[in-house]
Amino acid sequence: MARMITLRLSESAYEAVKRYADADAQSMNAWIESVLKVEDMRRRCAAHHQWMLANPDAAAFSAAWADRNLDELATG
């Protein structure tokens, strides 16, 4: 089920969001949603990076696996 939240923006923040949304030919809601999706991805990537740093054996295994896959694609 979708959840709705209400953002209260200062006048200057509201005008900035409106300007950016207009420049991207999107509604303000769609523009804000896209910004939130990007921020979510940035946080997920940062968490993944931290996990990989904390688990070097898994990182090495993943790198070797990826190299094998690339080799197979090259010889395909």
XYZ file of N, CA, C and O in Angstrom, residues 26-73:
192
model
N 8.490 17.790 -15.375
C 7.848 16.830 -14.473
C 6.982 17.592 -13.475
O 7.191 18.777 -13.248
N 6.070 16.852 -12.875
C 5.334 17.451 -11.767
C 6.292 17.568 -10.585
O 7.319 16.887 -10.532
N 5.960 18.423 -9.653
C 6.810 18.570 -8.469
C 6.878 17.259 -7.695
O 7.946 16.875 -7.207
N 5.746 16.558 -7.598
C 5.738 15.275 -6.889
C 6.660 14.263 -7.560
O 7.420 13.560 -6.892
N 6.605 14.175 -8.893
C 7.455 13.229 -9.616
C 8.923 13.601 -9.456
O 9.780 12.724 -9.286
N 9.225 14.898 -9.485
C 10.609 15.324 -9.353
C 11.152 14.965 -7.971
O 12.249 14.432 -7.842
N 10.372 15.253 -6.920
C 10.794 14.926 -5.554
C 10.962 13.413 -5.406
O 11.926 12.934 -4.798
N 10.042 12.652 -5.981
C 10.142 11.194 -5.919
C 11.436 10.706 -6.565
O 12.104 9.820 -6.033
N 11.812 11.294 -7.689
C 13.052 10.879 -8.357
C 14.275 11.231 -7.514
O 15.230 10.460 -7.442
N 14.237 12.376 -6.845
C 15.342 12.756 -5.957
C 15.456 11.764 -4.809
O 16.556 11.329 -4.440
N 14.319 11.368 -4.245
C 14.336 10.406 -3.146
C 14.851 9.044 -3.604
O 15.574 8.366 -2.868
N 14.508 8.640 -4.817
C 15.007 7.363 -5.344
C 16.516 7.395 -5.509
O 17.207 6.425 -5.195
N 17.031 8.506 -5.991
C 18.480 8.646 -6.148
C 19.157 8.595 -4.788
O 20.185 7.925 -4.615
N 18.604 9.284 -3.810
C 19.179 9.279 -2.464
C 19.128 7.873 -1.863
O 20.080 7.433 -1.216
N 18.033 7.163 -2.078
C 17.930 5.786 -1.589
C 19.020 4.919 -2.211
O 19.685 4.151 -1.509
N 19.242 5.051 -3.518
C 20.277 4.265 -4.183
C 21.660 4.633 -3.662
O 22.506 3.771 -3.440
N 21.902 5.922 -3.438
C 23.194 6.336 -2.904
C 23.448 5.706 -1.541
O 24.528 5.174 -1.276
N 22.431 5.694 -0.702
C 22.591 5.093 0.634
C 22.787 3.586 0.559
O 23.588 3.020 1.301
N 22.063 2.926 -0.344
C 22.230 1.478 -0.504
C 23.635 1.137 -0.989
O 24.252 0.177 -0.523
N 24.128 1.926 -1.930
C 25.487 1.695 -2.447
C 26.535 1.918 -1.358
O 27.503 1.164 -1.257
N 26.341 2.951 -0.551
C 27.275 3.217 0.543
C 27.262 2.075 1.552
O 28.319 1.642 2.027
N 26.086 1.568 1.864
C 25.985 0.431 2.794
C 26.637 -0.814 2.200
O 27.339 -1.553 2.908
N 26.445 -1.038 0.909
C 27.068 -2.187 0.242
C 28.589 -2.049 0.268
O 29.310 -3.010 0.539
N 29.078 -0.846 0.013
C 30.515 -0.594 0.052
C 31.076 -0.912 1.441
O 32.115 -1.581 1.557
N 30.394 -0.447 2.476
C 30.844 -0.729 3.842
C 30.843 -2.226 4.127
O 31.759 -2.755 4.756
N 29.826 -2.935 3.638
C 29.752 -4.380 3.848
C 30.912 -5.067 3.147
O 31.543 -5.963 3.702
N 31.191 -4.636 1.899
C 32.290 -5.248 1.148
C 33.630 -4.991 1.839
O 34.489 -5.876 1.875
N 33.814 -3.794 2.399
C 35.046 -3.512 3.133
C 35.169 -4.392 4.374
O 36.276 -4.816 4.731
N 34.051 -4.670 5.018
C 34.058 -5.486 6.232
C 34.151 -6.977 5.934
O 34.407 -7.775 6.845
N 33.966 -7.375 4.672
C 33.982 -8.790 4.281
C 34.893 -8.978 3.064
O 34.426 -9.276 1.965
N 36.217 -8.835 3.259
C 37.132 -8.885 2.119
C 37.131 -10.228 1.391
O 37.362 -10.262 0.171
N 36.878 -11.328 2.090
C 36.840 -12.631 1.410
C 35.675 -12.689 0.430
O 35.820 -13.184 -0.696
N 34.541 -12.180 0.830
C 33.376 -12.157 -0.066
C 33.641 -11.219 -1.244
O 33.266 -11.520 -2.380
N 34.306 -10.102 -0.985
C 34.629 -9.163 -2.064
C 35.574 -9.801 -3.066
O 35.390 -9.666 -4.284
N 36.569 -10.530 -2.588
C 37.516 -11.195 -3.483
C 36.813 -12.278 -4.295
O 37.064 -12.422 -5.507
N 35.944 -13.050 -3.653
C 35.189 -14.078 -4.365
C 34.332 -13.453 -5.459
O 34.289 -13.936 -6.587
N 33.651 -12.342 -5.126
C 32.796 -11.662 -6.101
C 33.597 -11.135 -7.279
O 33.169 -11.231 -8.431
N 34.761 -10.577 -6.984
C 35.608 -10.052 -8.065
C 36.068 -11.179 -8.980
O 36.049 -11.038 -10.211
N 36.464 -12.309 -8.398
C 36.906 -13.448 -9.208
C 35.753 -13.987 -10.049
O 35.929 -14.330 -11.232
N 34.567 -14.062 -9.466
C 33.384 -14.535 -10.185
C 33.080 -13.624 -11.377
O 32.809 -14.083 -12.479
N 33.139 -12.312 -11.138
C 32.874 -11.345 -12.208
C 33.911 -11.471 -13.318
O 33.567 -11.420 -14.506
N 35.176 -11.655 -12.943
C 36.228 -11.823 -13.951
C 35.976 -13.063 -14.801
O 36.144 -13.024 -16.026
N 35.565 -14.157 -14.170
C 35.255 -15.380 -14.930
C 34.094 -15.130 -15.891
O 34.131 -15.576 -17.037
N 33.067 -14.441 -15.422
C 31.927 -14.140 -16.301
C 32.352 -13.292 -17.494
O 31.920 -13.545 -18.625
N 33.185 -12.288 -17.259
C 33.669 -11.445 -18.358
C 34.505 -12.243 -19.337
O 34.408 -12.059 -20.558
N 35.329 -13.154 -18.821
C 36.133 -14.014 -19.695
C 35.246 -14.885 -20.573
O 35.507 -15.057 -21.762
N 34.188 -15.430 -19.975
C 33.269 -16.277 -20.753
C 32.545 -15.457 -21.811
O 32.341 -15.954 -22.931
N 32.168 -14.250 -21.503
C 31.517 -13.403 -22.493
C 32.468 -13.072 -23.646
O 32.053 -13.028 -24.816
